[in-house]
Structure formats: C-alpha cells, structure tokens
Coordinates of C-alpha atoms and ligand atoms in Angstrom, one line a residue:
M1 CA 30.2 -9.2 27.0
S2 CA 27.5 -8.1 24.9
I3 CA 23.7 -8.7 25.0
I4 CA 23.9 -9.8 21.6
E5 CA 26.9 -13.1 22.0
L6 CA 24.8 -13.4 25.1
A7 CA 21.8 -14.6 23.4
P8 CA 22.2 -14.6 20.0
T9 CA 18.6 -14.7 18.3
P10 CA 15.9 -12.5 19.9
D11 CA 13.8 -15.1 21.2
A12 CA 16.2 -17.3 22.7
A13 CA 17.1 -13.2 24.8
Q14 CA 13.4 -13.3 25.2
D15 CA 13.9 -15.9 27.1
A16 CA 16.3 -15.8 29.3
G17 CA 14.5 -12.0 30.4
A18 CA 16.4 -9.8 28.2
T19 CA 16.1 -7.6 25.9
P20 CA 17.1 -8.4 22.6
H21 CA 19.4 -5.8 20.2
V22 CA 19.3 -5.9 16.7
R23 CA 20.9 -3.3 14.4
I24 CA 17.8 -3.2 12.6
A25 CA 13.6 -3.9 12.7
I26 CA 11.5 -3.5 10.5
V27 CA 7.8 -3.4 10.6
G28 CA 5.9 -5.3 8.3
T29 CA 6.3 -8.3 5.9
G30 CA 4.9 -7.2 2.7
F31 CA 6.9 -6.1 -0.5
A32 CA 8.5 -3.4 1.3
G33 CA 9.7 -5.3 4.9
L34 CA 10.8 -8.7 2.7
G35 CA 12.1 -6.4 0.0
L36 CA 14.1 -4.9 2.2
A37 CA 15.4 -7.7 4.3
I38 CA 16.1 -9.7 1.1
R39 CA 18.6 -6.1 0.3
L40 CA 20.4 -7.0 3.9
K41 CA 20.9 -10.5 3.1
Q42 CA 22.3 -10.1 -0.3
A43 CA 24.3 -7.3 1.6
G44 CA 25.5 -9.5 3.6
I45 CA 24.4 -8.1 6.9
E46 CA 22.5 -10.9 8.9
D47 CA 21.4 -8.2 12.0
F48 CA 18.0 -7.4 11.7
V49 CA 14.8 -8.5 12.5
L50 CA 11.3 -8.9 10.6
I51 CA 8.1 -7.7 12.5
E52 CA 4.7 -9.0 11.6
R53 CA 1.4 -8.8 13.4
A54 CA -0.4 -11.3 10.7
D55 CA 0.4 -14.5 10.8
D56 CA 1.8 -15.5 7.5
V57 CA 4.2 -12.7 5.2
G58 CA 2.7 -11.2 1.5
G59 CA 1.5 -7.6 3.7
T60 CA -1.4 -6.7 1.0
W61 CA -1.7 -9.7 -0.5
Q62 CA -1.4 -11.9 2.9
A63 CA -4.8 -10.0 4.0
N64 CA -7.0 -8.9 0.7
T65 CA -8.1 -12.7 -0.1
Y66 CA -11.5 -11.1 -0.9
P67 CA -13.0 -13.2 -4.2
G68 CA -11.5 -11.7 -7.4
C69 CA -8.6 -9.5 -5.6
Q70 CA -5.5 -8.8 -8.4
C71 CA -2.9 -6.5 -9.4
D72 CA -4.3 -3.3 -11.8
V73 CA -0.9 -3.5 -12.8
P74 CA 0.5 -5.3 -14.7
S75 CA 2.5 -8.8 -13.0
H76 CA 6.5 -7.8 -15.1
L77 CA 6.1 -4.7 -13.6
Y78 CA 4.3 -5.4 -10.4
S79 CA 6.9 -8.0 -9.2
F80 CA 10.6 -6.8 -7.7
S81 CA 12.7 -6.3 -10.7
F82 CA 15.7 -8.7 -9.0
A83 CA 13.1 -11.7 -8.7
P84 CA 11.0 -11.9 -12.3
N85 CA 9.1 -14.5 -12.1
P86 CA 8.5 -15.7 -15.7
S87 CA 5.6 -18.5 -14.9
W88 CA 2.9 -15.3 -14.1
S89 CA -0.3 -17.6 -15.2
R90 CA -1.9 -13.6 -15.7
T91 CA -0.9 -10.7 -17.0
Y92 CA -2.1 -9.2 -14.7
S93 CA -1.9 -12.0 -11.5
R94 CA -4.7 -12.6 -9.1
Q95 CA -3.8 -12.7 -5.1
P96 CA -2.9 -16.5 -4.5
E97 CA -0.6 -15.6 -7.3
I98 CA 0.8 -12.7 -5.8
W99 CA 1.1 -14.0 -1.9
S100 CA 2.3 -17.4 -2.8
Y101 CA 5.0 -15.0 -5.2
L102 CA 6.3 -13.0 -2.0
R103 CA 6.4 -16.5 0.3
D104 CA 7.7 -18.1 -2.1
L105 CA 10.5 -15.3 -2.0
A106 CA 10.4 -15.1 2.0
G107 CA 11.7 -18.9 1.6
R108 CA 13.8 -19.0 -1.1
H109 CA 15.9 -16.0 0.7
D110 CA 16.0 -18.0 3.6
L111 CA 14.2 -14.9 5.4
H112 CA 11.9 -16.9 7.9
P113 CA 14.9 -17.1 11.0
H114 CA 14.9 -13.7 11.1
I115 CA 10.5 -13.0 10.8
R116 CA 8.3 -13.2 13.8
L117 CA 4.7 -13.6 13.1
G118 CA 2.2 -12.8 15.7
H119 CA 3.6 -9.3 16.7
E120 CA 2.0 -6.8 16.5
L121 CA 3.8 -3.7 16.8
K122 CA 2.8 -1.7 20.0
A123 CA 5.4 1.3 20.3
A124 CA 9.0 2.2 19.3
A125 CA 10.2 5.0 21.5
W126 CA 13.3 6.7 20.9
D127 CA 16.2 6.6 23.8
E128 CA 18.7 9.6 22.8
T129 CA 21.0 8.5 25.4
R130 CA 22.1 5.3 24.4
A131 CA 21.5 6.4 20.9
L132 CA 18.6 3.6 19.9
W133 CA 14.9 2.8 20.0
S134 CA 13.0 0.9 22.6
V135 CA 10.8 -1.3 20.4
E136 CA 7.6 -2.9 22.3
T137 CA 5.5 -5.8 20.3
S138 CA 2.2 -7.6 21.7
R139 CA 4.4 -10.8 21.7
G140 CA 8.1 -9.2 22.8
A141 CA 10.6 -6.5 22.9
W142 CA 13.5 -5.2 21.3
T143 CA 15.8 -2.7 21.1
A144 CA 17.5 -1.5 17.5
Q145 CA 19.8 0.6 16.2
I146 CA 17.6 1.7 13.4
V147 CA 13.6 1.2 13.0
V148 CA 12.6 0.8 9.6
D149 CA 8.6 0.7 9.1
A150 CA 6.8 -0.8 6.5
T151 CA 3.4 -0.4 7.7
G152 CA 2.2 0.2 4.4
P153 CA -0.2 2.8 3.5
L154 CA -3.2 0.5 3.2
S155 CA -3.3 -1.6 5.7
Y156 CA -5.1 -0.4 8.1
P157 CA -8.8 -0.8 7.4
Q158 CA -11.3 2.4 6.8
V159 CA -14.7 2.1 8.8
P160 CA -17.2 4.6 7.7
A161 CA -18.8 6.5 10.0
I162 CA -22.1 5.1 9.8
R163 CA -24.3 5.6 12.6
G164 CA -25.7 2.6 14.5
L165 CA -22.5 0.8 11.4
R166 CA -20.8 -1.0 14.6
R167 CA -24.1 -2.2 16.6
F168 CA -25.7 -3.5 12.8
E169 CA -27.2 -7.1 13.8
G170 CA -25.7 -9.3 11.3
T171 CA -22.3 -10.0 9.5
M172 CA -20.7 -7.3 8.7
F173 CA -16.4 -7.6 7.5
H174 CA -14.2 -6.1 5.8
S175 CA -12.7 -6.2 2.2
A176 CA -9.3 -6.4 3.6
D177 CA -10.8 -9.4 6.7
W178 CA -12.6 -11.4 4.3
N179 CA -15.3 -13.6 6.3
H180 CA -14.5 -17.4 4.3
D181 CA -16.3 -18.6 7.0
H182 CA -19.3 -17.0 6.4
D183 CA -21.7 -18.4 3.3
L184 CA -23.0 -15.6 1.5
T185 CA -25.4 -17.7 -0.8
G186 CA -28.8 -16.6 -1.0
E187 CA -28.1 -13.9 1.4
R188 CA -29.7 -10.2 1.5
V189 CA -25.8 -8.5 1.5
A190 CA -25.3 -4.7 0.8
V191 CA -22.1 -4.1 0.4
I192 CA -20.5 -0.4 0.9
G193 CA -18.3 1.6 -1.2
T194 CA -17.5 1.2 -4.9
G195 CA -13.7 1.7 -5.1
A196 CA -10.8 -0.4 -6.6
S197 CA -11.7 -3.5 -4.2
A198 CA -15.8 -3.6 -4.6
V199 CA -15.6 -2.9 -8.6
Q200 CA -13.4 -6.3 -8.0
F201 CA -15.8 -8.6 -5.6
V202 CA -18.9 -7.3 -6.3
P203 CA -19.0 -9.3 -9.8
R204 CA -17.6 -11.9 -8.0
I205 CA -20.2 -12.6 -5.3
A206 CA -23.1 -11.6 -7.6
E207 CA -23.9 -13.8 -8.7
Q208 CA -23.8 -16.3 -5.0
V209 CA -25.9 -14.0 -3.2
G210 CA -30.0 -13.9 -3.6
R211 CA -29.7 -10.0 -3.4
L212 CA -27.4 -7.3 -3.7
H213 CA -27.3 -3.2 -2.9
V214 CA -24.7 -2.0 -3.7
F215 CA -24.0 1.6 -2.2
Q216 CA -22.2 4.2 -4.2
R217 CA -21.2 8.1 -2.9
T218 CA -19.8 9.0 -6.2
A219 CA -19.2 7.2 -9.6
P220 CA -15.6 6.0 -10.2
W221 CA -14.3 5.5 -13.7
I222 CA -13.4 2.0 -15.1
L223 CA -11.7 1.8 -18.3
P224 CA -11.6 -2.1 -20.0
H225 CA -9.2 -4.4 -18.4
T226 CA -7.2 -6.3 -20.8
D227 CA -6.1 -8.8 -18.5
R228 CA -5.4 -12.5 -20.1
P229 CA -3.9 -16.2 -19.0
T230 CA -0.7 -16.0 -20.8
T231 CA 0.2 -18.4 -23.1
R232 CA 2.8 -21.8 -22.5
L233 CA 4.7 -20.0 -25.1
E234 CA 5.3 -17.2 -23.4
R235 CA 6.3 -18.7 -20.3
R236 CA 8.9 -21.1 -21.9
L237 CA 9.9 -17.7 -23.8
Y238 CA 10.5 -16.2 -20.8
K239 CA 12.4 -18.8 -18.2
L240 CA 14.5 -19.6 -21.8
A241 CA 15.3 -15.5 -22.4
P242 CA 15.2 -13.8 -19.2
F243 CA 16.3 -10.7 -20.9
L244 CA 12.7 -10.6 -23.4
Q245 CA 10.6 -10.7 -20.3
R246 CA 13.2 -7.6 -18.5
A247 CA 11.7 -5.8 -21.9
V248 CA 8.5 -6.6 -21.4
R249 CA 8.6 -5.0 -17.8
T250 CA 10.7 -1.8 -19.6
G251 CA 7.8 -1.4 -22.3
V252 CA 5.0 -1.3 -19.6
Y253 CA 7.3 1.0 -17.3
W254 CA 7.5 3.8 -19.7
S255 CA 3.3 3.1 -21.6
R256 CA 2.6 3.7 -18.0
E257 CA 4.6 6.4 -17.4
S258 CA 4.1 8.7 -20.5
F259 CA 0.1 8.3 -19.1
L260 CA 1.1 10.7 -15.9
L261 CA 1.5 13.8 -18.6
G262 CA -2.3 13.3 -18.0
F263 CA -2.3 13.4 -14.6
I264 CA 0.1 16.3 -14.3
K265 CA 0.8 18.5 -17.2
D266 CA -2.9 18.6 -19.3
Q267 CA -5.6 17.4 -18.6
R268 CA -6.9 17.3 -21.5
F269 CA -5.3 14.0 -21.9
M270 CA -7.8 12.3 -20.0
A271 CA -10.9 13.3 -22.3
G272 CA -9.5 10.3 -24.5
A273 CA -8.8 7.8 -21.9
E274 CA -12.9 9.1 -20.4
K275 CA -14.3 9.1 -23.6
I276 CA -12.5 5.2 -23.8
A277 CA -14.5 4.4 -20.4
T278 CA -17.9 6.6 -21.2
A279 CA -17.9 4.0 -24.5
H280 CA -17.3 1.1 -22.3
R281 CA -20.1 1.9 -19.6
R282 CA -22.3 2.7 -22.9
K283 CA -21.9 -0.3 -24.6
Q284 CA -21.8 -2.4 -21.5
L285 CA -25.3 -0.8 -19.8
R286 CA -28.8 -1.0 -21.6
D287 CA -30.4 0.2 -18.8
P288 CA -30.2 4.7 -19.8
E289 CA -30.9 4.8 -15.7
L290 CA -28.3 3.2 -14.5
E291 CA -26.5 4.4 -16.9
R292 CA -26.8 7.8 -16.1
R293 CA -25.8 6.8 -12.4
T294 CA -23.3 5.0 -12.7
T295 CA -21.2 7.9 -14.8
P296 CA -18.6 9.9 -12.6
T297 CA -18.9 13.5 -11.8
F298 CA -15.3 14.5 -11.9
R299 CA -12.3 14.4 -13.8
L300 CA -10.8 10.5 -14.5
G301 CA -7.5 10.3 -12.6
C302 CA -8.4 12.5 -9.5
K303 CA -9.5 9.6 -7.6
R304 CA -7.8 5.8 -8.6
V305 CA -8.8 4.7 -12.3
L306 CA -10.0 1.4 -12.1
L307 CA -10.3 -2.6 -14.8
S308 CA -12.9 -4.1 -15.1
N309 CA -15.2 -6.1 -17.5
H310 CA -17.3 -6.7 -14.9
W311 CA -18.6 -4.4 -12.5
Y312 CA -21.2 -2.6 -15.2
P313 CA -22.9 -6.0 -16.3
A314 CA -22.9 -7.0 -12.3
L315 CA -25.5 -3.6 -11.6
E316 CA -27.2 -4.6 -14.5
R317 CA -28.2 -7.9 -12.9
P318 CA -32.0 -8.6 -12.1
N319 CA -30.9 -9.5 -8.3
V320 CA -28.5 -6.5 -7.6
E321 CA -29.6 -2.6 -6.9
L322 CA -27.7 0.8 -7.3
V323 CA -28.1 2.7 -4.4
T324 CA -26.9 6.9 -4.8
D325 CA -28.8 7.4 -1.3
A326 CA -26.8 8.7 1.3
I327 CA -27.2 5.9 4.2
R328 CA -29.2 7.6 7.3
E329 CA -27.9 5.1 10.1
I330 CA -28.7 1.4 10.2
R331 CA -31.2 0.3 13.1
G332 CA -30.9 -3.5 13.5
K333 CA -30.2 -5.3 10.3
T334 CA -32.2 -2.3 8.6
I335 CA -30.1 -0.2 6.2
V336 CA -32.4 3.4 6.4
L337 CA -31.7 6.1 3.8
A338 CA -31.6 9.9 3.5
D339 CA -35.1 9.4 1.8
G340 CA -36.0 7.6 4.6
S341 CA -36.5 4.0 2.8
E342 CA -35.2 1.1 4.1
R343 CA -33.1 -1.8 3.2
E344 CA -33.1 -4.8 5.3
V345 CA -29.9 -7.1 5.1
D346 CA -28.0 -10.2 6.8
T347 CA -24.5 -9.3 5.8
I348 CA -22.9 -5.6 5.0
I349 CA -19.5 -6.2 3.6
L350 CA -17.3 -3.3 3.3
G351 CA -15.2 -1.8 0.4
T352 CA -14.2 1.4 2.4
G353 CA -10.6 1.7 1.9
F354 CA -7.8 2.1 4.4
H355 CA -6.6 4.9 7.1
V356 CA -4.4 6.6 4.0
T357 CA -3.5 9.9 5.2
D358 CA -3.8 9.1 9.4
P359 CA -1.8 5.7 9.4
P360 CA -2.5 4.4 12.9
T361 CA 1.0 3.5 13.5
A362 CA 1.9 7.0 13.9
K363 CA 0.2 7.2 17.5
L364 CA 2.8 4.2 18.2
V365 CA 6.0 6.3 17.5
R366 CA 7.8 8.6 19.8
G367 CA 10.0 10.6 18.5
R368 CA 13.8 12.1 20.3
D369 CA 10.9 14.6 22.2
G370 CA 8.9 11.7 23.7
R371 CA 6.1 13.2 21.1
T372 CA 4.3 10.5 18.8
L373 CA 4.5 11.3 15.0
A374 CA 0.9 11.7 15.4
E375 CA 1.4 14.8 17.4
R376 CA 4.0 16.3 15.5
M377 CA 2.7 16.0 12.1
S378 CA -0.9 16.6 13.6
G379 CA -0.7 19.5 10.7
G380 CA -0.5 16.8 8.1
I381 CA 1.7 13.8 7.8
Q382 CA 5.2 15.0 5.8
A383 CA 8.5 13.3 5.2
Y384 CA 11.6 13.6 3.4
L385 CA 11.9 11.5 0.4
G386 CA 9.2 10.2 2.1
A387 CA 11.5 8.5 4.0
T388 CA 12.5 10.0 6.9
M389 CA 11.2 12.1 9.2
S390 CA 12.4 15.6 11.7
G391 CA 12.0 13.8 15.6
L392 CA 12.5 11.0 14.5
P393 CA 16.8 9.9 14.1
N394 CA 17.8 6.5 12.8
F395 CA 13.7 5.6 11.3
F396 CA 13.1 5.1 8.2
K397 CA 9.0 4.7 7.0
L398 CA 8.7 3.1 3.3
I399 CA 6.1 4.1 1.1
G400 CA 5.4 6.2 3.3
P401 CA 3.7 10.2 2.9
N402 CA 3.4 11.5 -1.4
T403 CA 4.8 8.3 -2.7
G404 CA 1.7 6.9 -3.5
L405 CA 1.1 6.8 -7.5
G406 CA -2.1 7.3 -9.5
H407 CA -0.4 5.1 -12.9
N408 CA 2.9 2.8 -12.3
S409 CA 4.0 0.1 -10.1
M410 CA 4.3 0.2 -6.2
V411 CA 6.9 -1.8 -6.8
F412 CA 8.9 0.5 -7.9
M413 CA 8.7 3.1 -5.7
I414 CA 9.5 1.0 -2.9
E415 CA 13.2 -0.8 -4.9
A416 CA 13.9 3.1 -5.2
Q417 CA 13.8 3.1 -1.3
L418 CA 15.5 0.3 -0.6
R419 CA 18.1 1.5 -2.4
Y420 CA 18.0 4.3 -0.6
V421 CA 18.0 2.7 3.2
M422 CA 21.1 0.0 1.8
D423 CA 23.1 3.5 0.6
A424 CA 22.3 5.0 4.0
L425 CA 23.6 1.5 5.5
R426 CA 26.6 2.2 4.0
V427 CA 27.6 5.3 4.5
M428 CA 26.9 5.0 8.4
D429 CA 29.7 2.2 8.3
E430 CA 31.9 4.8 5.9
Q431 CA 31.4 7.4 8.0
Q432 CA 31.0 5.6 11.7
I433 CA 27.4 7.4 12.4
A434 CA 25.6 6.1 14.7
T435 CA 22.4 8.7 14.9
F436 CA 21.0 10.4 11.5
E437 CA 17.8 12.9 11.6
V438 CA 17.2 14.5 8.7
R439 CA 17.2 18.1 9.1
P440 CA 14.0 20.1 9.9
E441 CA 14.6 22.3 7.0
A442 CA 15.4 20.2 3.4
M443 CA 12.0 18.4 5.4
A444 CA 9.9 21.6 5.1
A445 CA 11.9 22.4 1.5
Y446 CA 11.2 19.5 -0.2
N447 CA 7.6 19.2 1.1
A448 CA 7.7 22.7 -0.4
Q449 CA 8.3 21.7 -3.3
I450 CA 6.3 18.9 -3.7
Q451 CA 3.4 20.6 -2.7
S452 CA 4.2 23.3 -5.2
K453 CA 3.6 21.0 -8.0
M454 CA -0.1 19.5 -6.5
P455 CA -1.8 23.0 -8.6
G456 CA -3.2 22.2 -11.8
T457 CA -2.6 18.3 -11.5
V458 CA -5.5 15.8 -11.9
W459 CA -5.5 15.1 -7.7
M460 CA -6.0 18.6 -6.9
S461 CA -9.5 19.4 -9.8
G462 CA -11.9 19.1 -7.2
C463 CA -13.0 15.4 -5.9
A464 CA -12.9 14.1 -2.2
S465 CA -10.6 11.2 -2.8
W466 CA -8.2 8.9 0.0
Y467 CA -5.2 10.9 -1.4
L468 CA -6.6 14.1 0.5
D469 CA -5.9 14.8 4.2
A470 CA -8.1 16.5 6.5
S471 CA -7.4 19.4 5.4
G472 CA -7.9 19.1 1.7
R473 CA -3.5 18.8 1.3
N474 CA -2.3 16.2 -0.6
T475 CA 0.2 13.9 1.5
T476 CA -0.3 10.4 -0.9
I477 CA 0.7 10.8 -4.5
W478 CA 4.2 11.4 -5.8
P479 CA 3.1 14.4 -8.5
D480 CA 6.2 13.6 -11.2
F481 CA 7.5 10.4 -13.1
T482 CA 8.8 7.7 -10.8
W483 CA 12.6 7.9 -12.6
R484 CA 12.7 11.7 -11.2
F485 CA 11.5 9.7 -7.9
R486 CA 14.7 7.0 -8.3
H487 CA 16.8 9.5 -9.6
R488 CA 16.3 11.7 -5.9
T489 CA 16.8 8.3 -3.8
R490 CA 19.9 7.1 -5.5
R491 CA 22.1 8.3 -2.6
F492 CA 21.8 9.2 1.2
E493 CA 22.9 12.7 1.1
T494 CA 24.4 13.8 4.4
R495 CA 23.7 17.1 4.4
A496 CA 20.0 17.3 4.6
Y497 CA 20.5 15.5 7.9
E498 CA 21.8 16.7 11.7
L499 CA 24.4 13.3 11.6
R500 CA 25.9 12.3 15.3
H501 CA 29.4 9.8 14.8
A502 CA 30.0 7.4 17.2
A503 CA 32.6 8.2 18.5
D504 CA 30.1 11.0 20.4
V505 CA 27.0 8.5 21.4
P506 CA 28.1 6.7 24.6
A507 CA 27.8 3.4 23.8
L508 CA 25.3 1.0 24.4
K509 CA 25.2 0.0 27.8
V510 CA 24.8 -4.1 28.0
A511 CA 24.8 -6.7 30.4
A512 CA 28.6 -7.9 31.6
Ligands
FAD1 C1 -6.5 -5.0 -2.6 C2 -4.9 -4.0 -2.9 C3 -4.4 -4.0 -4.4 C4 -3.8 -3.5 -4.7 N1 -3.6 -3.6 -6.2 C5 -2.1 -2.5 -6.3 C6 -1.8 -3.0 -8.0 O1 -2.4 -3.1 -8.9 N2 -0.5 -1.5 -8.2 C7 0.3 -1.4 -6.8 O2 1.6 -0.5 -7.6 N3 -0.3 -1.2 -5.5 C8 -1.0 -2.3 -5.6 N4 -1.9 -1.9 -4.4 C9 -1.4 -0.9 -3.3 C10 -0.1 -2.0 -2.2 O3 -0.8 -1.8 -0.9 C11 1.4 -2.0 -1.8 O4 1.5 -2.0 -3.4 C12 2.0 -2.5 -2.2 O5 1.4 -3.7 -1.5 C13 2.8 -2.3 -0.3 O6 3.3 -3.4 0.3 P1 4.2 -2.6 1.6 O7 4.6 -3.9 2.0 O8 4.4 -1.5 1.9 O9 3.1 -2.8 2.5 P2 1.5 -4.5 2.7 O10 2.1 -4.9 2.2 O11 0.3 -3.1 3.7 O12 2.3 -5.1 4.4 C14 2.9 -3.9 5.6 C15 2.6 -4.9 6.3 O13 2.5 -4.6 7.6 C16 1.9 -5.2 8.7 N5 1.7 -4.5 9.5 C17 1.1 -3.2 10.3 N6 0.6 -2.5 11.0 C18 1.7 -3.1 11.9 C19 1.8 -3.9 13.3 N7 1.6 -2.7 14.2 N8 2.8 -4.3 13.6 C20 3.5 -5.3 13.2 N9 3.4 -5.1 11.6 C21 2.4 -4.1 11.4 C22 0.5 -5.7 7.9 O14 0.4 -6.7 8.4 C23 1.0 -6.1 6.8 O15 1.7 -7.1 6.4 C24 -2.6 -2.0 -3.8 C25 -3.3 -2.5 -2.3 C26 -4.7 -3.3 -2.3 C27 -5.0 -3.2 -1.2

C-alpha cells in the first residue's frame, strides 16, 4: 500500500508520522501560486499542496497593506483573463479590493483543502535516487515530484545598509509589513525611499503625522494618475455583456504594449512622456527649489515609472521636508546626515523595496549536485523562459529571472507561465516522463539572447535600479513584447530538456 493511500491528506500523514507525498508542491499563494492551483483544478489534478508562510492567501496584496496601496496597471488587465471581475470599484483598484478578489478566487475554486497557511518553506532538496523533492517547512515536510516556486519577486523586504539602523531606538517598519498597531498621529516620522510604495503612502500619512522627513536618493519620474471610480453603469454593462470588459482589457493591453517601443527601441519616445511628467511636476509645485530637487536626472523608464497626483502636493506641505543629503548613520533616535545635520524622529518607515535580484529563497533550494540555487547562480541568476533552471530537475520558478515588466501587467506574464507549466504536465503524462531538467546549453543560449537585447534599452541607460544585479546585469526585465513571451512559452518543448522516463527511474519506495 502506498503512503498516498495510507494518508489521503498531507496533514493526516504528518499526524501519523509519515512524510506525505504530493505530485506538486507550490510555494506561495499570490497571483502565481493561486493561478496555478486554479489551472490544476480545472485540469482535474487534485494531487497538490500550496505552502504559504503568511496567515492568509494573496501574496503581494496580503502583505502590502500600507495606506494608499493600489495597483498601477488598470484592474481590467491586472487580473486573470479567466476570472474577470466586472465589479472593480475603481479603474486602478486599491489593495483591499485586489486582496479580496484573490481570496474570493481561492474560495470559489475550492483551494482551501490544498492550502497550508503559516507554513514557511525552510528547505527544498532534490533526491536524485528517488527522483523527488524533499520539502521542509516550518510546520511539516512533504515529498513532491515537482516543486513550483511561486514566492514572488517582491516578497522579501529590503532593509538598507545604514550604520545604526537596526539599533534605532524608536519604532521602525517596512512598507510591506505595515505596523497598523502603531499610531503615527502627531509623530516625527522619517520615510526612507521614494519608490513606488512611498509615493503611494507618503501623501496619506503626511496629513496625520506631526513632522515628516522624506529621504530621497534619486528623484523618481512621476506621471499624472488617471485613476477614477468606475460608474454604476460601467459595472452593470460589464456584468450583462462580458465581451465589453474583454474589449476594454484588450484595449488597455495593446495601448500599454505600445509603450514598449520607448523602452527598447527609441528612447526619443520617452521624451514625450518626460514632457508630460515635467509639466505635471511644474504645475503641482510652487517652490522652485523643491522643483529642482524633484527633477529626475535619468531617462524616464530607467527606473519604474510612478503615477501620482498627490506626491508633489504632499512634499509641499508645511510639515513635510524632502531631504536629499545622504544618511551617514543613525544614533539612538537621531538620523545623522552626510553634512552633519540631524533629524530626531519617533518612527522610521522603510520604503526601500525588495530583494529582487538576490531572492533569499535561492539559499533554500538545493539541486541535483547538492548545491543551493544561490551557489549555482553566484554569477547572476538566470533561467530558461524565466521558469526552469539547470541543476534543478522538476522545478519551476514562476516570475523568475527576466520576466519583470516596466510597461504592462505581470498577471499576463504569470498566465503565460501557467500555460507552460500545464503543458509540461501534459507532456510528462503523455510521454511517461518522470523528470525534466533544462539543458545548460539551452539555458545559456536563451540568456545570451535575452542579454543581447539589453544594450540600448532604457533600463541600461545609466541609472542604478532594482532591475540590475550587483554586477550591473539586468536579470529582472523581459526586454521584448509580452506577446512574444507568451508565444515562446506556449509549448513545453522537450528538446530543451534532459528527460528521464518513468521506466528508468526506480519507483518511489513506500511503506508496504
Ligand atoms: C505594492 C506593490 C504593488 C504592485 N503593483 C503592481 C501592478 O500594479 N502591476 C503589476 O503588474 N505588478 C505589480 N506588482 C508586482 C506584483 O508583485 C506582481 O504583480 C504579482 O502580484 C506577483 O505575484 P506572485 O504570486 O508571483 O508573488 P507574490 O504575490 O509576492 O506572492 C508570493 C507568496 O509567496 C510567499 N512566500 C515567500 N517566501 C515563502 C516561503 N519561504 N515559504 C512560504 N511562502 C513564501 C509569500 O508570503 C507570498 O504570499 C506590485 C508589487 C507590489 C509590492
């Protein structure tokens, strides 16, 4: 009798002391993990588990609860094509609504029996003899034929290396881990960072705090936001005639896709957008000195382009100071600047982004030769189609290297990868494949091709950004049209892979 028959659910097996086995272990319950689970269920595959460290599903939209958090791609496109929501209350939804959309999907597709909340992945190691993964979490272990890493590119907050920061004597938290128990009313607050999150929460807290010091390293490009509430008529029409919503989605997709030309082909396209952003800044700011210090010094698009109608007015409030000098150190509750001046604060909020090019999960995953992914990729992370990696059999990374976008919806890229994974499962079943591993030469050729497209793009035009790794390589962005990515990932082409057929793999030895 197999372990699976002895123990129909993983938790029951853990209670019985055996290590439960599943066909697929998915780590993460954001758009990617939940999306894959839905696709598996739709294909009639039930033998999977979703491992999640947080106490609820939703990924990015569960973790980022800071005031003002919202998407910057219109909601009709920043949602699954197979699960449209005609009821979005705004054109760019706010975090509570996106989170609730994802939670609702998990419920509607009956994913909860598969989900293990509060289970943090601690290690995943490939066992070559048994041709399976050993997956350890903070609350139990599994074996799995396939591991899908859906831990997301923006899920490990980055804490800057500032002397004394960790010994700060006040309250400190990251925007992705907002401390809602802490009342900022009347406080002296420092915000470090002026990226996508800070631009959303600073205007919201500026009204509440006593004094706000915003520490800026580089001034971001900010375009006017076109967010607005949707009308009741729109929502009714989308409900009654879903093709209308699909038409809007398609229109948004292609208009955003056309922006890519400015990113990759001819940066003069960006001059037009820069003019709009400059006019926006000048219109909103009255103080010429502030206008000067908020003027970006790099080409629009080199870093993430931000949208806000409230950022510049917030900076001009009498209780807000924009600080552009570097921070030298933090002593007690005092922030000491490079010029020796000091700011004493009660709370520091880090709007300093995430570990993108150095994901901590890379240290948890051990491949065929016993080396971790981090060790294997010490020269820079790379993957084949942003999904599979040599040395890691039966492993997919969703939204892996070079799948990020500056111009369109990540959900589109996620859906393309979901299709790829599902096709791989189909091929495995049809051809009785027990293991697949991308050939190193296929991965190298793919990455050489990706990197050959980088020179001349706006991302490589000279700014420091989170798209680049420590050596200056862009391992984050997909430098092409997104439909090309979808086209390339439409089929699991076995010729790129080393395959072992079921007949060649010793059967999983299980309890008799
Ligand atoms: C504030 C914010 C706004 C954004 N807005 C947009 C937008 O408008 N448009 C856009 O295209 N993209 C946007 N993004 C990018 C966004 O991250 C992606 O669009 C998408 O949500 C990623 O989904 P994911 O499932 O890959 O990862 P995530 O949503 O990050 O989910 C990863 C999950 O893995 C879990 N996890 C991580 N490590 C472990 C572990 N060791 N063990 C167990 N579980 C683990 C996490 O808890 C999390 O639930 C935004 C990101 C942020 C942070």
